[in-house]
Amino acid sequence: MKRSNAPIFWALFGAGGMLSALIGAVLVFITGIAAPSGTFLPREMLSYSNVLAFSQHWAGKGFLFIIIALFLWHSVHRIFHTLHDIGIHAGTGAKLICYGSALTGTLAAAYALLRIG
Amino acid sequence: MSARGPARRPFVRSMEGWWRKNPYFIEYMVHEGTALFVAAYALILLISITCLARGEAAWNQWLAVLTNPLCIFVHVLLLVGFLYHTWTWFNIMPRTLPPIIMNGARVTAATITRTGLAAALIASLIIFIIAASLAS
Amino acid sequence: MESFKADVAIIGAGGAGLRAAIAVAESDPALKIALISKVYPMRSHTVAAEGGAAGVVLSHDSLEHHFHDTVAGGDWLCEQDVVDYFVAHCAEEMVQMEHWGCPWSRKPDGHINVRPFGGMKIERTWFAADKTGFHMLHTLFQTSLQYPSIKRFDEHFCVDLLVEDARVQGAVTIGIASGEFTFIEARSVIIATGGAGRVFRENTNGGIVTGDGMALAYRHGVPLRDMEFVQYHPTCMPGTGLLFTEACRGEGGFLLNKDGYRYLQDYGLGPAQPKPVNKAMELGPRDRLSQAFWHEQQKGRTIEGPHGPVVHLDLRHLGEKYLRERLPQIYELAEQFLGVDPAQTPIPVRPAVHYTMGGILVDGNCASPLAGLYAAGECSSVGIHGANRLGSNSLSELCVFGKVAGEEAAKFAKAAAPGNSEVLRKQAEATQQRATHLVQNSKGGERISVLRREMAQTMEQGCGIYRMGDEMQRTCDKLAELRQRFVHINVQDKSRVFNTDWLLAIELGYQLEVAQAMAVSALNRRESRGAHQRLDGFTERDDANYLKHTLVTYSGADTPVVSYGPVKITHSQPAVRAYGAAGEKADADRAALDEKAAATGGRSA
Amino acid sequence: MNTGNKVITIEVLRYRPEQDTAPVAQEYIVPFTDDMSVLQGLQYIKDELDGTLSFRWSCRMAICGSCGMMIDSVPKLACQTFLRDFYPNTVRVEALAHFPIERDLVIVMDDFMEKLDSIKPYIIPEKPRALSEGEYLQTPAERDLYEQFSSCINCLLCYAACPQYGLNSNFIGPGAMALLHRYNLDNRDSGKEQRMPLVHAEEGVFNCTAVGYCSEVCPKKVDPANAVNINKTESASDYFLRFVTPKGACK
């Protein structure tokens, strides 16, 4: 019997799922509704200087990286399984596309965050 | 009875469209579908930091997109997806945990779900308060 | 035809068959075992046993008590040397089950727990909630999976034994899925096919309990013993006959008539106490309780329900929490099937056929008179139940005598000379032809379901809780008629794959013969004893003439031949069988009697 | 309870391999009373209308596990599903989903039997125990740990409820996992190490996507989804920690 390497992906899926279940909604609300519309939070919050300061702080940087990476790994894992569920069993191909895009996104996020300085 | 040779011919049914055949499975596909919302939001954040990394002009351009009413509306849809994800995630949680014994009795599924939802609410409030304090 | 060469073939993979298979496998791993079942083993009817299995464990209990409860409970028609062996090995087998993983209910200190049971003087019933049979069966089945020498023939229906040189040498089966026959050669054969309760209409038994093994042995000249003793369980669901375990009463349930009165006190089982008292009232033996129901019905004190008269099993005073813990399956059964919440409303119950005390004649080694043929479990009559079985003795019997049968059959197989495969194959082919003929040439007009219904009706009329000579005669005549009509049976389904119509027809053939054995045995026993109660002038036990076993021998299409055999009495002389307060007195009298017997050297310890 | 002459239509998905190329629906009109189960309806058909209809059944009281079937597309035991709950609509009955149909309402269950065998569903003691040593001690609390999982009647409703098994029958599936877990949790057993490779394997627990329907349909409240998902966590921690704690690693 061949041991499954699924735990790696499953653990990332689970961590992302838990994180998004706990605070995903409030993040969407803050960054996508409350601040941009200026109704619940000041629009100022999203000014270049504010966001830059947040992203340059090690905590803010880490937070953003974890959110982006785990959300991606969570969603691609589900999408991969859903493809299987609806009868698209591309096997290795689908696996590469799904997890490959999550990996690319993770690297891109790391690159961007490092460039911010 | 007369003809010889194996008479068995088990019939294997197709799984085609299985998830449409039972409300339980439809709900399952819907909650699995929230992954698209999570992915979309992760991409939005990824674009955000990429623009940020490219400098103030790029950021301001992106900010214009974010503040566009259409984009805010898209976020309202995302919010609904995330809320549904939260709800379903904590509804499944009791099935995924080992039994938790408190005061000699097993904690019920409903209690686990309620605790999860409460944790999400508290975490969200904390995040919102931090965000508000950072903004001021 | 496919073939398989085994050392020991076991027909039936319920509790007894599985225990026997394990015993063979453990006694010699080199012996090849063919374990044949017409269902998957975990579907066997052992699964439905609820209450528990007897085995002496408490310090104030003794083997002697268990012996006396069993022998008196069986109205002294037990083989006392076999009962001695039985009670001495029960607890050991229960511990064996425990080692194999059976989830026995426990005391807070981690030792196994025991509960009281009908007719038992002291608590000695091991239990796993109210799913004891289920847990024992699954434990045995799952345990059996670790023995590579056990080759299972699941969903293989046995159509005949192969007998050559005056010894049994194999069996022929139909693979139900394929319709193909298999010729199984074996040096010894164990029959463990369970009872025959389905020959009655209202019964607690599963659809598979059709007396197959009894008929198989019977057709080859092995006598069936004590077949007139059919146990009615007093607390069953009206209509379907589904069982509410005796443990309901062991846990403290009451039986009430339409006036809310605990009527059992009127039938020599009192006085009525608020808490269960062993061997009294609701914890009396099953035959007495079922008989009391009949009398209440005559007096018009039962309750009229949609499926006939009922009495009430009242569990309300035990409370929901306790009931959910101790009797969870009963709780659900009442809720789902009757729409009754037993914590709020009494459950309507009535007696239904539950167990066949008699069966294939075997000695204490489970060996039948036919060389190489062994039997264990409900299909057998090893001699421990007599005229009435005590609740929780049968699950223990499966283990104790399943093991004996396995070990003895293994011994026989090792000593037996190899058979003549060619001769046996020819026999198997003839069997195949006969069985196939039933489908191919069934142009007759008799419907399986009609014959089955008429059989069940006539059995209930003639061989019910109380019996009359003329009614039993009518039943015998009717069964003879049904056997003639069976020749013209019409098997509607002509296909090979999973042809259940064909199997039902073969089963009906078995049932008719077993039913006839029961009715003829009943008619000829002119006394009342245990589960055989007559109203036509033979209302008392008659030890002078009938302290003996009935033996019925097959005689083709004719009425079977009835003869009698001696009962082995070692140290318990027949006495008054009494329960409740009267039982206490009888116990004292008996002790005195036994002392006398012991003084004259009647018994070895 | 007897309500006279009500009749209900039972539509059975039939398949007779010697004459049908694919399953076909057949309708039967069955008189019924309010206390009649779907199983009793089928028995009526078999006895009175059509002797060629095949289905498995035995105990009638939801413990032998024979009569699992799809009833209006939901996996149920026919013996504890009542016709009154469908009246006046038609009841549609079909063989359990995700298994090959042998004939009519009978499925081929060889695959499950092999899986059951593979999980070593028996006590593997640390060292042999003689009968003379008496029973193992096991407190009610220790028994409660596994009791729920030991209640599986192998009716296979959970497999019929599991789309992942339907899509890939290599998946060990809910029922067998529940029993594997039952033995791992038993304090008399020391065989966990021998069973875990099955959990870790590609055929193992990670095929499960936590649909949860298996536990919904279980007639004995075994909660097989729980067994599967607890083992995901166990398997994952073993996967990451096996190099730290060498014991229990899969070869």
Short mmCIF file of N, CA and C in Angstrom, two decimals, chain C residues 284-377:
data_model
loop_
_atom_site.label_atom_id
_atom_site.label_comp_id
_atom_site.label_asym_id
_atom_site.label_seq_id
_atom_site.Cartn_x
_atom_site.Cartn_y
_atom_site.Cartn_z
N GLY C 284 -40.70 -15.06 36.01
CA GLY C 284 -41.00 -16.47 35.88
C GLY C 284 -40.55 -16.96 34.52
N PRO C 285 -40.64 -18.26 34.26
CA PRO C 285 -40.19 -18.80 32.98
C PRO C 285 -41.18 -18.47 31.87
N ARG C 286 -40.70 -18.58 30.64
CA ARG C 286 -41.47 -18.10 29.49
C ARG C 286 -42.74 -18.90 29.26
N ASP C 287 -42.67 -20.22 29.46
CA ASP C 287 -43.87 -21.01 29.20
C ASP C 287 -45.00 -20.58 30.13
N ARG C 288 -44.68 -20.40 31.42
CA ARG C 288 -45.71 -20.02 32.39
C ARG C 288 -46.31 -18.65 32.07
N LEU C 289 -45.46 -17.73 31.65
CA LEU C 289 -45.95 -16.39 31.36
C LEU C 289 -46.86 -16.38 30.14
N SER C 290 -46.48 -17.15 29.13
CA SER C 290 -47.30 -17.21 27.92
C SER C 290 -48.63 -17.90 28.21
N GLN C 291 -48.57 -18.91 29.07
CA GLN C 291 -49.81 -19.61 29.45
C GLN C 291 -50.73 -18.67 30.23
N ALA C 292 -50.15 -17.85 31.09
CA ALA C 292 -50.96 -16.90 31.87
C ALA C 292 -51.67 -15.93 30.93
N PHE C 293 -50.99 -15.53 29.87
CA PHE C 293 -51.63 -14.64 28.89
C PHE C 293 -52.87 -15.32 28.31
N TRP C 294 -52.72 -16.58 27.98
CA TRP C 294 -53.83 -17.33 27.37
C TRP C 294 -55.04 -17.34 28.33
N HIS C 295 -54.76 -17.57 29.61
CA HIS C 295 -55.84 -17.62 30.58
C HIS C 295 -56.49 -16.25 30.75
N GLU C 296 -55.70 -15.20 30.76
CA GLU C 296 -56.25 -13.85 30.86
C GLU C 296 -57.17 -13.56 29.68
N GLN C 297 -56.74 -14.03 28.51
CA GLN C 297 -57.54 -13.84 27.31
C GLN C 297 -58.89 -14.55 27.46
N GLN C 298 -58.86 -15.80 28.00
CA GLN C 298 -60.10 -16.54 28.21
C GLN C 298 -61.04 -15.80 29.15
N LYS C 299 -60.43 -15.12 30.15
CA LYS C 299 -61.23 -14.42 31.13
C LYS C 299 -61.66 -13.04 30.64
N GLY C 300 -61.26 -12.68 29.43
CA GLY C 300 -61.65 -11.38 28.89
C GLY C 300 -60.92 -10.23 29.55
N ARG C 301 -59.75 -10.50 30.09
CA ARG C 301 -59.04 -9.41 30.78
C ARG C 301 -57.84 -8.88 29.98
N THR C 302 -57.78 -9.27 28.69
CA THR C 302 -56.75 -8.68 27.82
C THR C 302 -57.33 -7.45 27.14
N ILE C 303 -56.46 -6.74 26.43
CA ILE C 303 -56.87 -5.50 25.77
C ILE C 303 -56.99 -5.81 24.28
N GLU C 304 -58.06 -5.34 23.65
CA GLU C 304 -58.25 -5.62 22.23
C GLU C 304 -57.44 -4.61 21.39
N GLY C 305 -56.54 -5.10 20.56
CA GLY C 305 -55.75 -4.22 19.70
C GLY C 305 -56.02 -4.55 18.24
N PRO C 306 -55.43 -3.79 17.33
CA PRO C 306 -55.68 -4.03 15.90
C PRO C 306 -55.20 -5.40 15.44
N HIS C 307 -54.26 -5.99 16.15
CA HIS C 307 -53.78 -7.32 15.76
C HIS C 307 -54.18 -8.36 16.80
N GLY C 308 -55.36 -8.19 17.41
CA GLY C 308 -55.81 -9.17 18.39
C GLY C 308 -55.49 -8.72 19.81
N PRO C 309 -55.76 -9.62 20.77
CA PRO C 309 -55.62 -9.25 22.17
C PRO C 309 -54.17 -9.04 22.60
N VAL C 310 -53.98 -8.07 23.49
CA VAL C 310 -52.64 -7.79 24.02
C VAL C 310 -52.72 -7.54 25.52
N VAL C 311 -51.58 -7.60 26.18
CA VAL C 311 -51.46 -7.06 27.54
C VAL C 311 -50.41 -5.95 27.47
N HIS C 312 -50.20 -5.29 28.60
CA HIS C 312 -49.26 -4.17 28.59
C HIS C 312 -47.95 -4.51 29.29
N LEU C 313 -46.85 -4.19 28.62
CA LEU C 313 -45.53 -4.25 29.23
C LEU C 313 -45.23 -2.82 29.70
N ASP C 314 -45.22 -2.65 31.00
CA ASP C 314 -45.13 -1.30 31.56
C ASP C 314 -43.70 -1.03 32.03
N LEU C 315 -43.03 -0.09 31.36
CA LEU C 315 -41.66 0.27 31.73
C LEU C 315 -41.59 1.70 32.25
N ARG C 316 -42.76 2.33 32.36
CA ARG C 316 -42.77 3.77 32.63
C ARG C 316 -42.00 4.15 33.89
N HIS C 317 -42.16 3.32 34.93
CA HIS C 317 -41.55 3.66 36.22
C HIS C 317 -40.03 3.62 36.19
N LEU C 318 -39.43 3.07 35.12
CA LEU C 318 -37.97 2.99 35.05
C LEU C 318 -37.35 4.31 34.56
N GLY C 319 -38.16 5.12 33.90
CA GLY C 319 -37.68 6.44 33.49
C GLY C 319 -36.89 6.39 32.19
N GLU C 320 -36.96 7.48 31.43
CA GLU C 320 -36.34 7.52 30.11
C GLU C 320 -34.83 7.29 30.16
N LYS C 321 -34.16 7.94 31.12
CA LYS C 321 -32.70 7.89 31.14
C LYS C 321 -32.21 6.44 31.30
N TYR C 322 -32.80 5.74 32.27
CA TYR C 322 -32.41 4.36 32.53
C TYR C 322 -32.74 3.47 31.33
N LEU C 323 -33.92 3.68 30.76
CA LEU C 323 -34.33 2.85 29.61
C LEU C 323 -33.40 3.05 28.43
N ARG C 324 -33.01 4.30 28.18
CA ARG C 324 -32.11 4.58 27.05
C ARG C 324 -30.76 3.91 27.26
N GLU C 325 -30.35 3.81 28.51
CA GLU C 325 -29.04 3.22 28.78
C GLU C 325 -29.10 1.69 28.72
N ARG C 326 -30.12 1.11 29.38
CA ARG C 326 -30.16 -0.34 29.50
C ARG C 326 -30.89 -1.03 28.35
N LEU C 327 -31.89 -0.37 27.79
CA LEU C 327 -32.72 -1.02 26.76
C LEU C 327 -32.88 -0.11 25.54
N PRO C 328 -31.75 0.36 24.99
CA PRO C 328 -31.86 1.36 23.92
C PRO C 328 -32.58 0.83 22.67
N GLN C 329 -32.32 -0.43 22.35
CA GLN C 329 -32.92 -0.97 21.13
C GLN C 329 -34.43 -1.14 21.31
N ILE C 330 -34.82 -1.57 22.50
CA ILE C 330 -36.24 -1.72 22.81
C ILE C 330 -36.95 -0.38 22.72
N TYR C 331 -36.28 0.62 23.24
CA TYR C 331 -36.85 1.97 23.22
C TYR C 331 -37.15 2.38 21.77
N GLU C 332 -36.14 2.19 20.91
CA GLU C 332 -36.30 2.58 19.50
C GLU C 332 -37.37 1.75 18.79
N LEU C 333 -37.36 0.46 19.10
CA LEU C 333 -38.32 -0.45 18.46
C LEU C 333 -39.75 0.01 18.77
N ALA C 334 -39.99 0.34 20.03
CA ALA C 334 -41.32 0.78 20.44
C ALA C 334 -41.68 2.10 19.77
N GLU C 335 -40.71 3.00 19.71
CA GLU C 335 -40.98 4.30 19.11
C GLU C 335 -41.27 4.18 17.61
N GLN C 336 -40.38 3.43 16.91
CA GLN C 336 -40.48 3.39 15.46
C GLN C 336 -41.64 2.53 14.97
N PHE C 337 -41.77 1.35 15.54
CA PHE C 337 -42.75 0.41 14.99
C PHE C 337 -44.13 0.61 15.58
N LEU C 338 -44.21 1.09 16.81
CA LEU C 338 -45.52 1.21 17.44
C LEU C 338 -45.91 2.66 17.72
N GLY C 339 -44.95 3.57 17.54
CA GLY C 339 -45.24 4.95 17.87
C GLY C 339 -45.51 5.14 19.36
N VAL C 340 -44.87 4.31 20.17
CA VAL C 340 -45.09 4.35 21.62
C VAL C 340 -43.78 4.79 22.30
N ASP C 341 -43.87 5.77 23.19
CA ASP C 341 -42.72 6.16 24.00
C ASP C 341 -42.80 5.37 25.30
N PRO C 342 -41.94 4.35 25.46
CA PRO C 342 -42.10 3.46 26.62
C PRO C 342 -41.92 4.15 27.97
N ALA C 343 -41.34 5.35 27.97
CA ALA C 343 -41.23 6.08 29.23
C ALA C 343 -42.55 6.75 29.59
N GLN C 344 -43.44 6.85 28.60
CA GLN C 344 -44.72 7.54 28.82
C GLN C 344 -45.92 6.60 28.78
N THR C 345 -45.83 5.55 27.94
CA THR C 345 -46.98 4.71 27.65
C THR C 345 -46.56 3.24 27.74
N PRO C 346 -47.40 2.38 28.29
CA PRO C 346 -47.06 0.95 28.29
C PRO C 346 -47.04 0.39 26.86
N ILE C 347 -46.21 -0.63 26.65
CA ILE C 347 -46.08 -1.22 25.31
C ILE C 347 -47.06 -2.39 25.18
N PRO C 348 -47.89 -2.42 24.13
CA PRO C 348 -48.76 -3.58 23.93
C PRO C 348 -47.94 -4.79 23.49
N VAL C 349 -48.13 -5.91 24.16
CA VAL C 349 -47.37 -7.12 23.83
C VAL C 349 -48.27 -8.35 23.85
N ARG C 350 -47.83 -9.42 23.22
CA ARG C 350 -48.52 -10.71 23.27
C ARG C 350 -47.47 -11.80 23.00
N PRO C 351 -47.78 -13.04 23.34
CA PRO C 351 -46.79 -14.09 23.09
C PRO C 351 -46.65 -14.38 21.59
N ALA C 352 -45.45 -14.80 21.20
CA ALA C 352 -45.22 -15.25 19.83
C ALA C 352 -44.15 -16.34 19.86
N VAL C 353 -44.15 -17.17 18.84
CA VAL C 353 -43.20 -18.28 18.79
C VAL C 353 -41.78 -17.75 18.72
N HIS C 354 -40.90 -18.34 19.50
CA HIS C 354 -39.58 -17.76 19.68
C HIS C 354 -38.45 -18.77 19.47
N TYR C 355 -38.66 -20.00 19.91
CA TYR C 355 -37.52 -20.93 19.96
C TYR C 355 -38.00 -22.36 19.84
N THR C 356 -37.22 -23.19 19.12
CA THR C 356 -37.54 -24.61 19.05
C THR C 356 -36.60 -25.35 19.99
N MET C 357 -37.19 -25.87 21.09
CA MET C 357 -36.38 -26.56 22.10
C MET C 357 -35.78 -27.84 21.53
N GLY C 358 -36.56 -28.51 20.71
CA GLY C 358 -36.09 -29.77 20.15
C GLY C 358 -35.17 -29.55 18.96
N GLY C 359 -34.78 -30.68 18.34
CA GLY C 359 -33.91 -30.57 17.18
C GLY C 359 -33.24 -31.88 16.84
N ILE C 360 -32.15 -31.76 16.10
CA ILE C 360 -31.42 -32.94 15.65
C ILE C 360 -30.87 -33.69 16.86
N LEU C 361 -31.16 -34.97 16.95
CA LEU C 361 -30.70 -35.77 18.08
C LEU C 361 -29.18 -35.86 18.07
N VAL C 362 -28.56 -35.34 19.14
CA VAL C 362 -27.11 -35.51 19.30
C VAL C 362 -26.81 -35.85 20.75
N ASP C 363 -25.65 -36.46 20.97
CA ASP C 363 -25.24 -36.76 22.34
C ASP C 363 -24.47 -35.57 22.92
N GLY C 364 -23.92 -35.75 24.10
CA GLY C 364 -23.20 -34.67 24.76
C GLY C 364 -21.97 -34.20 24.01
N ASN C 365 -21.52 -35.00 23.04
CA ASN C 365 -20.40 -34.58 22.19
C ASN C 365 -20.89 -33.95 20.89
N CYS C 366 -22.19 -33.66 20.83
CA CYS C 366 -22.80 -33.06 19.64
C CYS C 366 -22.81 -34.01 18.45
N ALA C 367 -22.56 -35.30 18.70
CA ALA C 367 -22.54 -36.27 17.62
C ALA C 367 -23.93 -36.86 17.40
N SER C 368 -24.36 -36.90 16.17
CA SER C 368 -25.65 -37.51 15.84
C SER C 368 -25.44 -39.00 15.62
N PRO C 369 -26.53 -39.76 15.51
CA PRO C 369 -26.36 -41.20 15.23
C PRO C 369 -25.72 -41.48 13.87
N LEU C 370 -25.76 -40.51 12.97
CA LEU C 370 -25.13 -40.70 11.66
C LEU C 370 -23.64 -40.35 11.79
N ALA C 371 -22.78 -41.31 11.50
CA ALA C 371 -21.34 -41.10 11.70
C ALA C 371 -20.86 -39.86 10.95
N GLY C 372 -20.07 -39.04 11.63
CA GLY C 372 -19.49 -37.86 11.00
C GLY C 372 -20.38 -36.65 11.03
N LEU C 373 -21.63 -36.81 11.45
CA LEU C 373 -22.55 -35.68 11.47
C LEU C 373 -22.71 -35.13 12.89
N TYR C 374 -22.45 -33.85 13.04
CA TYR C 374 -22.57 -33.18 14.33
C TYR C 374 -23.57 -32.02 14.20
N ALA C 375 -24.11 -31.61 15.33
CA ALA C 375 -25.02 -30.47 15.29
C ALA C 375 -24.86 -29.65 16.56
N ALA C 376 -25.04 -28.34 16.44
CA ALA C 376 -24.92 -27.46 17.60
C ALA C 376 -25.86 -26.27 17.44
N GLY C 377 -26.27 -25.73 18.56
CA GLY C 377 -27.14 -24.57 18.55
C GLY C 377 -28.60 -24.97 18.48
#
